Coordinates of C-alpha atoms in Angstrom, one line a residue:
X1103 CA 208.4 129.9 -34.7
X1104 CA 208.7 132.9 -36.8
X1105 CA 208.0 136.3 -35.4
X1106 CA 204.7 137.1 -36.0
X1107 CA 201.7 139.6 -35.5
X1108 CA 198.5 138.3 -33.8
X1109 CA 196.6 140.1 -37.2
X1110 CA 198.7 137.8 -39.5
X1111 CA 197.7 135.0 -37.4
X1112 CA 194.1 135.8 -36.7
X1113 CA 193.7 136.5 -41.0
X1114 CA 196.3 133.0 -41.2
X1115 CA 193.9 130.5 -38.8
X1116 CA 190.8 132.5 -40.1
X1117 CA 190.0 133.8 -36.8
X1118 CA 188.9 137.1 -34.5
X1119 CA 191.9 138.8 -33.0
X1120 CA 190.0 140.1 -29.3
X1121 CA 192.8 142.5 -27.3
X1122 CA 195.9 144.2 -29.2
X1123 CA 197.7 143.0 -32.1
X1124 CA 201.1 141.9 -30.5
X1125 CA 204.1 140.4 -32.0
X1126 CA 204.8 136.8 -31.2
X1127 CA 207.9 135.2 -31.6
X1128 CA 207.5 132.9 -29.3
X1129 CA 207.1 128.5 -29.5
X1130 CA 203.7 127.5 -29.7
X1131 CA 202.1 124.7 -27.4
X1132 CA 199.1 122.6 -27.1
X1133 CA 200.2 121.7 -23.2
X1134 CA 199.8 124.6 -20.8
X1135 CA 202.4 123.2 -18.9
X1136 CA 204.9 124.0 -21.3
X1137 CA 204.1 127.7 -21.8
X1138 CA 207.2 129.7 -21.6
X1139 CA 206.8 133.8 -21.8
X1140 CA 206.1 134.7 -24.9
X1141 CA 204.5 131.6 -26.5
X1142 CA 201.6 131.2 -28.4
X1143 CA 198.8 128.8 -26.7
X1144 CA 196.5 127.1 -28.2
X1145 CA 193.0 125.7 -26.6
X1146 CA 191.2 122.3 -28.2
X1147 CA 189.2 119.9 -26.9
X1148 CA 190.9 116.1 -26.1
X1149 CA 190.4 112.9 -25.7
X1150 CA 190.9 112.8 -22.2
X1151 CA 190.7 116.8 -21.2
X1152 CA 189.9 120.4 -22.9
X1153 CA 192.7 122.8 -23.2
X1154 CA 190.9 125.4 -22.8
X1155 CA 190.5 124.7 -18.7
X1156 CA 194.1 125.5 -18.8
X1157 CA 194.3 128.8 -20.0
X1158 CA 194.4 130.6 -17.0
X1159 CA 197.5 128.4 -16.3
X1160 CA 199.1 129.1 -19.4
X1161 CA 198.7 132.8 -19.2
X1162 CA 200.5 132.7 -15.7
X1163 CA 203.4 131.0 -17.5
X1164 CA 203.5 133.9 -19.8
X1165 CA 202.0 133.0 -22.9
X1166 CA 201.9 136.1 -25.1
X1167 CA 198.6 134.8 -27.1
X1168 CA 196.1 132.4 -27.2
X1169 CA 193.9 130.7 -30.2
X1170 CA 191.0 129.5 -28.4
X1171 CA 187.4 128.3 -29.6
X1172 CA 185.3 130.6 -27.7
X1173 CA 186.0 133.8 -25.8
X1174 CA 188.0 133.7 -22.6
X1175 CA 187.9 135.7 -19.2
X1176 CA 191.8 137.0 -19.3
X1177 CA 193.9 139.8 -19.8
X1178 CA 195.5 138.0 -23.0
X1179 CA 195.2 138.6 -26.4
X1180 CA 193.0 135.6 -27.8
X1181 CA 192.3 134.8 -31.3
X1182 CA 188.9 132.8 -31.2
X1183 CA 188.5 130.2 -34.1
X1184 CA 185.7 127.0 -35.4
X1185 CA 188.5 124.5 -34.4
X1186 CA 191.4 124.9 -32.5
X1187 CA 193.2 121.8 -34.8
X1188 CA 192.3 123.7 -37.7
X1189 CA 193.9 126.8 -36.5
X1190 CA 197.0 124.5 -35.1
X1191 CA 197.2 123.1 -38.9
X1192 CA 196.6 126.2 -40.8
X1193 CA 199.1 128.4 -38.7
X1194 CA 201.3 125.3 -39.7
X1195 CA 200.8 125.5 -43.2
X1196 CA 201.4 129.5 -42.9
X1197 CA 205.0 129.5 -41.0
X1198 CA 206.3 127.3 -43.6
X1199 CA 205.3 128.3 -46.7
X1200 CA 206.8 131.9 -44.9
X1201 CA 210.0 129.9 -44.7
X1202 CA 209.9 128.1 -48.4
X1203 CA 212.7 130.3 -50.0
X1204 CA 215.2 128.8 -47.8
X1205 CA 213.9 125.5 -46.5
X1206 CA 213.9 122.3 -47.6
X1207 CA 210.8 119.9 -46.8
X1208 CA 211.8 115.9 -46.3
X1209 CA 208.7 113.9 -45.4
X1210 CA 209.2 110.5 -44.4
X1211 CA 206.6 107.6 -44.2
X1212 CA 206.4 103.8 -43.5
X1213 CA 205.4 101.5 -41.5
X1214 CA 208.3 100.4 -39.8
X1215 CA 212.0 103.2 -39.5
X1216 CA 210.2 106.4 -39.5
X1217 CA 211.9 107.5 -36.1
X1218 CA 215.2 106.0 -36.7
X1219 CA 215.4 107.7 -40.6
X1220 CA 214.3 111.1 -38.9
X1221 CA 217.2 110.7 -36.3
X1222 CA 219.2 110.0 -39.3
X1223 CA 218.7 112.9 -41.2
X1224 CA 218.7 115.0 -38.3
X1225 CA 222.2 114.1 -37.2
X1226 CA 223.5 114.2 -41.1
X1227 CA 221.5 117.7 -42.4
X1228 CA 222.8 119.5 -38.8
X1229 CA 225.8 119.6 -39.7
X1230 CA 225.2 121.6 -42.7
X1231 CA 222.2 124.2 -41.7
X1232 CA 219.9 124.7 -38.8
X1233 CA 217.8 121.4 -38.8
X1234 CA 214.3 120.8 -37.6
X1235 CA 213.0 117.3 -36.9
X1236 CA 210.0 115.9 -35.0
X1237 CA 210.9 115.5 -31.1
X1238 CA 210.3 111.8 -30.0
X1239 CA 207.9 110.2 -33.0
X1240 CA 205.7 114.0 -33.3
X1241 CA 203.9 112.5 -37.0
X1242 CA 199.8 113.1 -36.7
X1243 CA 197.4 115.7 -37.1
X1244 CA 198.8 117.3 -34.0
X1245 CA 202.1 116.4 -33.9
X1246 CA 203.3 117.2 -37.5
X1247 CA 202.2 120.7 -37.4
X1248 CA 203.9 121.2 -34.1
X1249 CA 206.9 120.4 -35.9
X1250 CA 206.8 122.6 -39.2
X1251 CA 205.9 125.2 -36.5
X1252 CA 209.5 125.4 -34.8
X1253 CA 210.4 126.0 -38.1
X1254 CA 212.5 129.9 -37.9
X1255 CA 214.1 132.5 -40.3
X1256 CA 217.1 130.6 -39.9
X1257 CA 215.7 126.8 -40.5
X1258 CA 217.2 125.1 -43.8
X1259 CA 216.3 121.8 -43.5
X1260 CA 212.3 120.8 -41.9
X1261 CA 212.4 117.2 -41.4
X1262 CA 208.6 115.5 -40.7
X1263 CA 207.1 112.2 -39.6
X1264 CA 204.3 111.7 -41.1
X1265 CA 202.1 108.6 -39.7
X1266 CA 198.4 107.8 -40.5
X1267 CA 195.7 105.8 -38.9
X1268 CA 193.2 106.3 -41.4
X1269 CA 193.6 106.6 -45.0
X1270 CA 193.4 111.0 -45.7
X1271 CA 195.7 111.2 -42.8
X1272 CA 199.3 111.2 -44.9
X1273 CA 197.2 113.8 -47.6
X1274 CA 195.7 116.1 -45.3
X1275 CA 199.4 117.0 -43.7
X1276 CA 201.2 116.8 -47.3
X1277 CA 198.9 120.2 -48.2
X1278 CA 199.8 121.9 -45.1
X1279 CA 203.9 121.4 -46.1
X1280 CA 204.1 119.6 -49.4
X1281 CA 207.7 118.3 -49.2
X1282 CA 210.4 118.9 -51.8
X1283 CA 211.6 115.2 -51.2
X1284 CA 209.1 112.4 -49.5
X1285 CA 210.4 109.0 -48.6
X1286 CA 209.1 105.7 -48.2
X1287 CA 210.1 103.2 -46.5
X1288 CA 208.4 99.9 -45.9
X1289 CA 204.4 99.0 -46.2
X1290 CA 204.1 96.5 -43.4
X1291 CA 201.5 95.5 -41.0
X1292 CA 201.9 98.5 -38.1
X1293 CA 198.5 100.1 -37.8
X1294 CA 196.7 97.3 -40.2
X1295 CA 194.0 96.8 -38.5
X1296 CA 193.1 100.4 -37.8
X1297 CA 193.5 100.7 -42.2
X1298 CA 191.5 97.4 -42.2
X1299 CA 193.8 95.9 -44.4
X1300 CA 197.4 95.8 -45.7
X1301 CA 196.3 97.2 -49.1
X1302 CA 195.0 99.8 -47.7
X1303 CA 197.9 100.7 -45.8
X1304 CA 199.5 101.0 -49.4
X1305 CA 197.4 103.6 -50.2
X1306 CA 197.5 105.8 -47.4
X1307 CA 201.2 105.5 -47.3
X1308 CA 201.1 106.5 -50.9
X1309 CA 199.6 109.6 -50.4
X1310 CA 203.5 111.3 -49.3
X1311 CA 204.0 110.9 -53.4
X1312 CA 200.9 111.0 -54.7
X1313 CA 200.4 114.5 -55.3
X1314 CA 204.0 115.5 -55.0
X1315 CA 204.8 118.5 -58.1
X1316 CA 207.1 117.0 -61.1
X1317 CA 209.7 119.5 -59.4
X1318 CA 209.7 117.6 -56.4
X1319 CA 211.4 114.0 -55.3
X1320 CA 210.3 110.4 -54.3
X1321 CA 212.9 108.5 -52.4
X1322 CA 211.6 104.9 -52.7
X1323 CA 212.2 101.5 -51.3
X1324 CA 212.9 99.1 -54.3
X1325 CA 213.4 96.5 -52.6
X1326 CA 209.2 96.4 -51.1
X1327 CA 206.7 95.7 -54.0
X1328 CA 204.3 97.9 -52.1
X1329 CA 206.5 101.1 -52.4
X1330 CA 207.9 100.5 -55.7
X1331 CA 204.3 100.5 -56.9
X1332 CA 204.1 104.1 -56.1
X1333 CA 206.2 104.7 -58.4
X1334 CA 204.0 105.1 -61.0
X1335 CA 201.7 106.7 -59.2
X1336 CA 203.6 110.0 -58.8
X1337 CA 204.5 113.0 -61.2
X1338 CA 207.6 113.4 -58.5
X1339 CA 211.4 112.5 -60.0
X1340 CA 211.8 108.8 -58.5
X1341 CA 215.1 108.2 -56.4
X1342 CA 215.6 104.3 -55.5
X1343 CA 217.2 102.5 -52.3
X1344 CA 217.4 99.1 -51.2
X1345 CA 220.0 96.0 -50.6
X1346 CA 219.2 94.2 -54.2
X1347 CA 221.2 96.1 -57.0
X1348 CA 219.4 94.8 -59.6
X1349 CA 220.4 94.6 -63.3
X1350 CA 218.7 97.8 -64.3
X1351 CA 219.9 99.8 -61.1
X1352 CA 219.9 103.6 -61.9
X1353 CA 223.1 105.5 -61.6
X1354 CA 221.8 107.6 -58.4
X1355 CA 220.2 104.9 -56.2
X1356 CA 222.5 104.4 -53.5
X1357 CA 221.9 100.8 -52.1
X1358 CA 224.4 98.5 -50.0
X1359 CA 226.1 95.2 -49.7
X1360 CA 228.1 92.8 -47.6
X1361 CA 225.7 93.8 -44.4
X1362 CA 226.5 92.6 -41.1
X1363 CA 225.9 93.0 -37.8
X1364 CA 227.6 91.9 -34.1
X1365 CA 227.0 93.1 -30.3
X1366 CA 228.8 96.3 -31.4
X1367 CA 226.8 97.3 -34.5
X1368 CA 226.3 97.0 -38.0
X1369 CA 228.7 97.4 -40.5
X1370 CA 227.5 97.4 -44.6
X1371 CA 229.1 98.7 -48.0
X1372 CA 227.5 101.3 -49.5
X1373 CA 227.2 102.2 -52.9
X1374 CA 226.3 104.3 -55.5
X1375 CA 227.2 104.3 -58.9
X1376 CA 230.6 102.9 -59.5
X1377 CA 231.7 104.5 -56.0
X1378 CA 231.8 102.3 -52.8
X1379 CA 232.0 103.4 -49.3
X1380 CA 232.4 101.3 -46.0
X1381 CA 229.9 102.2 -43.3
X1382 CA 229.9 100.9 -39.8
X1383 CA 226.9 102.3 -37.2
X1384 CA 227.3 102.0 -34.0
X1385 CA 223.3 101.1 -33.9
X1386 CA 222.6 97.3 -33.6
X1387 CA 220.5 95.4 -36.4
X1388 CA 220.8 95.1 -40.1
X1389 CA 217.3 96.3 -40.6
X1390 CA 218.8 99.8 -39.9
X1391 CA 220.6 99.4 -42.9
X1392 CA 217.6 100.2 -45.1
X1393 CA 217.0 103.4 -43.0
X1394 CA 220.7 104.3 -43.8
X1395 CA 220.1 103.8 -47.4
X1396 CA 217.1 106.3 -47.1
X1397 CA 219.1 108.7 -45.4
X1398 CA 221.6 108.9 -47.6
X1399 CA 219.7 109.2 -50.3
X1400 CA 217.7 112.7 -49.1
X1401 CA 221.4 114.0 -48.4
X1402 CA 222.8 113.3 -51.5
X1403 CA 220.1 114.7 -53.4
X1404 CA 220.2 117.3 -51.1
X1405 CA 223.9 117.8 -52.1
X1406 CA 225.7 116.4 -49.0
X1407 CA 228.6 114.4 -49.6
X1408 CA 228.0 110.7 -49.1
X1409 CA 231.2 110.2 -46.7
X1410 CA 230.1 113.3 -45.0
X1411 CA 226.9 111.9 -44.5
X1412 CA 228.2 108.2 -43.4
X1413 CA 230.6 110.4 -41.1
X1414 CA 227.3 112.0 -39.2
X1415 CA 225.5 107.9 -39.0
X1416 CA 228.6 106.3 -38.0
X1417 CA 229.0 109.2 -34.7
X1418 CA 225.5 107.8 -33.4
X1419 CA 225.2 105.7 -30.5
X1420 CA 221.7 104.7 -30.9
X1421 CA 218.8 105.2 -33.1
X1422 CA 216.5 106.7 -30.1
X1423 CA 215.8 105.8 -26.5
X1424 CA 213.9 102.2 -26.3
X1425 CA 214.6 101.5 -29.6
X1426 CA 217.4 98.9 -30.5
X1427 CA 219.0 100.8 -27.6
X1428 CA 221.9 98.7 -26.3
X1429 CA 222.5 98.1 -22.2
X1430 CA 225.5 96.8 -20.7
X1431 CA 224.5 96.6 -16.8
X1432 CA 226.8 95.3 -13.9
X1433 CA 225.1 92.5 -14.1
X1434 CA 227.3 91.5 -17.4
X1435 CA 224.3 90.7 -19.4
X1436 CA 223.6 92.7 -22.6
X1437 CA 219.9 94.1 -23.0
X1438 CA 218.8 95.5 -26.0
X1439 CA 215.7 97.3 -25.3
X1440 CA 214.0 97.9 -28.5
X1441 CA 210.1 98.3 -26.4
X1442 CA 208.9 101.8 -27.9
X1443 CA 207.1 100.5 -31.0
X1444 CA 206.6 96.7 -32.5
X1445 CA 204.5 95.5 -35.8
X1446 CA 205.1 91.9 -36.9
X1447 CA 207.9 93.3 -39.6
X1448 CA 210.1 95.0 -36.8
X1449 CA 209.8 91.8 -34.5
X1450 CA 210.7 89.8 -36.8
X1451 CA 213.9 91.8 -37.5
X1452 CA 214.7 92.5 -34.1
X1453 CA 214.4 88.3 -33.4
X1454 CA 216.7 87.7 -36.2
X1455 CA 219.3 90.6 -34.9
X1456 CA 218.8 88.3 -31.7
X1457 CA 219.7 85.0 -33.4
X1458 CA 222.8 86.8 -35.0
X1459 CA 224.7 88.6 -32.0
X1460 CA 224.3 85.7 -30.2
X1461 CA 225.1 83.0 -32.5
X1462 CA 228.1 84.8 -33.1
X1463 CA 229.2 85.6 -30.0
X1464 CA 228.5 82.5 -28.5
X1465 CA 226.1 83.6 -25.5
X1466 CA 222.8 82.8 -24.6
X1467 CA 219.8 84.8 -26.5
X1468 CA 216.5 85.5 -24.1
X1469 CA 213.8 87.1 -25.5
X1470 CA 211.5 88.9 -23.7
X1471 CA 208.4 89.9 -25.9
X1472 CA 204.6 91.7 -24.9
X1473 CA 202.2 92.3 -26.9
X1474 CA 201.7 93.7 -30.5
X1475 CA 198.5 96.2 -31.1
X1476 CA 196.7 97.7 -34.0
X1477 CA 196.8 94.3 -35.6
X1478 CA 193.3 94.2 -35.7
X1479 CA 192.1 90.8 -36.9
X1480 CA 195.1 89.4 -37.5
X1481 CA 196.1 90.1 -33.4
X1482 CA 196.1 86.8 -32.8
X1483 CA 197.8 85.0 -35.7
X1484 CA 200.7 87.8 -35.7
X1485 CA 201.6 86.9 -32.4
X1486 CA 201.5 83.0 -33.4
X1487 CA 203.9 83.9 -36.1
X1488 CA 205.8 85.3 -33.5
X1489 CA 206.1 82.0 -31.1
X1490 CA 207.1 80.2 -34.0
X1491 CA 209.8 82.5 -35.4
X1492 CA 211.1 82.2 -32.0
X1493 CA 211.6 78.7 -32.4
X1494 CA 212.9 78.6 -35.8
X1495 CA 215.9 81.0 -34.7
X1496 CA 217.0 78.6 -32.4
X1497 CA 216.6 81.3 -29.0
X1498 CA 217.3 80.1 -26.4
X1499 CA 215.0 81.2 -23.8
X1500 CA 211.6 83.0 -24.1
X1501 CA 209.7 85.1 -21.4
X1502 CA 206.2 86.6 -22.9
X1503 CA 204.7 89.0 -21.1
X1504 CA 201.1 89.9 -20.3
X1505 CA 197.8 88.2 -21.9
X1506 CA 198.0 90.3 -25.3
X1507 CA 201.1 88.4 -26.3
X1508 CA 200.1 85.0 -25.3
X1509 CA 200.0 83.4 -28.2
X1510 CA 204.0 83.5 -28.8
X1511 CA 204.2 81.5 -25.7
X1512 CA 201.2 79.2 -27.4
X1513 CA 202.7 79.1 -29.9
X1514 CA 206.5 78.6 -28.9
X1515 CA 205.0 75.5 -26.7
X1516 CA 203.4 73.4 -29.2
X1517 CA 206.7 73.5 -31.0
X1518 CA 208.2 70.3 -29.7
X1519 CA 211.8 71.6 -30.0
X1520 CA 211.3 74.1 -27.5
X1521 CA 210.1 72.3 -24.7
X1522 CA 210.3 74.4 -21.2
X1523 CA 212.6 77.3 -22.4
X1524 CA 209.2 79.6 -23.0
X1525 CA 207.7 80.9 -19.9
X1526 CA 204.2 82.9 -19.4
X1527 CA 203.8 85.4 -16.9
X1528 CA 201.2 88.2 -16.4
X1529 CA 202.7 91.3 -14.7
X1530 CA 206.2 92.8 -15.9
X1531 CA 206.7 92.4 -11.8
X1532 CA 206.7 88.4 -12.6
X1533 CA 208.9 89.4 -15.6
X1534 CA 211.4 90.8 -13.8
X1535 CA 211.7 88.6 -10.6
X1536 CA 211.7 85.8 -12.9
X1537 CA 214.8 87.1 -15.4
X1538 CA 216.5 88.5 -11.9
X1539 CA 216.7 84.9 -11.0
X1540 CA 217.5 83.2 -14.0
X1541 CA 219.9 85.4 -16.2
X1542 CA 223.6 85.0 -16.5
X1543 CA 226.2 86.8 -17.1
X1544 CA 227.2 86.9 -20.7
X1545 CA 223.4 86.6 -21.9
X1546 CA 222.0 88.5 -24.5
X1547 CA 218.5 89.7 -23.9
X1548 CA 215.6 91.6 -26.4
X1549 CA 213.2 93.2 -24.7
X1550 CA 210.6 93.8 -27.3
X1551 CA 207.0 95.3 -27.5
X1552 CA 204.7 97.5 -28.5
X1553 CA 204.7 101.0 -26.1
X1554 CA 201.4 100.5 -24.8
X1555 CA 202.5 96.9 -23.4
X1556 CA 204.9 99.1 -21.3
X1557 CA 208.2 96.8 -21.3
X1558 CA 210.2 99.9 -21.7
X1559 CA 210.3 100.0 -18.3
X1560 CA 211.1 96.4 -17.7
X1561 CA 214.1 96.8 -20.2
X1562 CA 215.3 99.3 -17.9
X1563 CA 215.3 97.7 -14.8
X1564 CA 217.0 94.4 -16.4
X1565 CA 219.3 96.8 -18.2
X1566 CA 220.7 98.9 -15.4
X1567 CA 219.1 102.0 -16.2
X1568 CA 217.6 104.1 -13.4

């Protein structure tokens, strides 16, 4: 964070400064265990616990000040607030409109490639200026402000996630940091049962553009009717991206063709205007391709050169840890281990990446799937989708884990093609014993669910990973 006084941020969070007014230049934190000296703490209630129990731990650790919601018995300086989230966000909104003159805002949205598009940018925009992007998938009313708060003197380029389980959600953190460029990249089923409905994931995904200045930009998705209605629903300049050119394509939408992908990655020509490049990523799945696009498309309108910017996707080895992540164990199998997030759109892609490697590498494809949540009322037909997909591809062998994702395995059953090559089994234990006993050498294995159906772990063991 930026150095500053506790009196600039008692007046910024609207709060009483108790004690001396000190200089902080510390990080801030919402975990007492991750105090360092000189940080700023700050107490509010949880879900599970209340920070403010721990603020006799993170004053041992050294923290320099704390925001708090009522007064505290230590020898700290404490600004007490209404709402410790409130202060967290407003102390946000503070650092970076201190940082505006020299920092670009990107805000990313979607409901699938968030992470991966973040990851993108990061390694493209680093090479050019201090860069500042949300650790693991850091995008709600905590997390986002976290982020613009590591923003420093120094920072040119503040990257955010910014995710919604409610329509407001994507609004209320576009005021604290209302980006220069906001992306878009997919309206899918993730989260639709907590919207209540895919139309009204539209909307809230809209709400990155929808009050965007005429100075700033919208980097859309053309090729998703959902996102290229928010077009017109912005007074933002409208950048495009997708794989379908399109008669009327505009001179600066970059957008790719002749996409494919193999065991070793995913290769795809990208163009804009009447310029072509060739771009091969190490990261495995076409579908990564349209968070490529996006990518490319902040950096060039943030004036990095297109090679320079394929240069930076093509040096990474993966998109982030459990996700499309690629494991070559002793075994000889090959596990991709793509278990940190899953919505029917993302499934779907990562079955079809599946098919491909496999097809064309002539191995055997296993695909070992848990459940998908926030589907709300569509929970049950989502995974029946799922089964059938399964089927469709031609995998080979299916393993589903744990009651939530019973239905692929219903589903997958009833299809008379399948016949015993789908297994049920309760307990990623089963899971494991089960593929320990039955995998070869040579087979190519997905290991796909969402994070709280906790096959991360089982992709691991399969994959060789301590």
């Amino acid at each position: 964070m930026i150095a500053l006084q506790a009196s600039v941020i008692a007046r910024a969070v609207e709060g009483a400064l108790v004690g001396d007014d000190v200089l902080v230049s510390g990080s801030v934190q919402t975990d007492s265990r991750l105090v360092e000296p000189g940080d700023v703490f700050v107490a509010m209630p949880g879900e599970v616990t209340d920070g403010h129990r721990f603020v006799g731990t993170a004053v041992a650790a050294g923290a320099a000040l704390v925001v708090c919601e009522h007064p505290i018995d230590e020898a700290v300086p404490h600004v007490v607030v209404d709402s410790g989230l409130a202060a967290l966000q407003a102390l946000a909104a503070h650092v970076v409109a201190a940082v505006r003159e020299h920092c670009t805002v990107v805000g990313i949205t979607g409901s699938n490639g968030k992470t991966t598009t973040k990851n993108m940018l990061q390694a493209i925009l680093e090479r050019h200026g201090e860069t500042v992007s949300p650790v693991k998938s850091f995008n709600n009313e905590v997390g986002a402000p976290m982020t613009m708060l590591r923003a420093t003197s120094s920072t040119r380029f503040l990257v955010l996630e910014l995710g919604a389980s409610r329509e407001g959600d994507i609004a209320s953190l576009v005021r604290l940091a209302m980006p220069d460029v906001s992306v878009v990249l997919k309206v899918g089923l993730a989260h639709a049962g907590e919207f209540g409905g895919v139309e009204r994931t539209q909307r809230a995904k809209h709400e990155i553009v929808r009050d965007l200045p005429e100075t700033a930009v919208a980097v859309l998705n053309r090729d998703d009717d959902r996102v290229a209605w928010m077009a017109d629903r912005t007074a933002a300049r409208v950048r495009w991206f997708g794989l379908d050119a399109g008669a009327d394509v505009a001179p600066d939408t970059v957008w790719a063709s002749d996409v494919a992908s193999s065991i070793d990655g995913t290769s795809a020509t990208i163009h804009r205007g009447d310029a072509t490049w060739p771009m091969t990523l190490r990261i495995l799945g076409e579908h990564h391709v349209m968070n490529a696009l996006a990518a490319l498309s902040v950096a060039d309108e943030l004036g990095v050169a297109i090679p320079d910017a394929i240069a930076a996707l093509e040096s990474m080895v993966r998109a982030e840890r459990w996700r499309m992540e690629l494991l070559r164990p002793e075994t000889g199998v090959v596990v991709i281990n793509d278990s940190y997030n899953a919505s029917p759109d993302s499934m779907a892609a990562a079955l079809r990446t599946l098919a491909h490697v496999s097809r064309t590498s002539g191995a055997r494809s296993v695909a070992v799937i848990g459940a998908m949540t926030e589907l709300g009322e569509s929970q049950v037909e989502e995974h029946d989708r799922v089964g059938r997909l399964v089927v469709r591809l031609g995998i080979d062998r299916l393993v589903v884990v744990g009651e939530g994702a019973k239905p692929v395995h219903d589903a997958a059953e009833h299809e008379s093609s399948f016949g015993q090559e789908t297994t049920y089994v309760e307990t990623q234990e089963q899971a494991l014993a089960l593929l320990r006993a039955t995998l070869e050498p040579g087979d190519v294995v997905l290991v796909k669910s969402s994070l709280s159906a906790g096959l991360k772990d089982l992709g691991d063991a399969i994959g060789g990973v301590a």
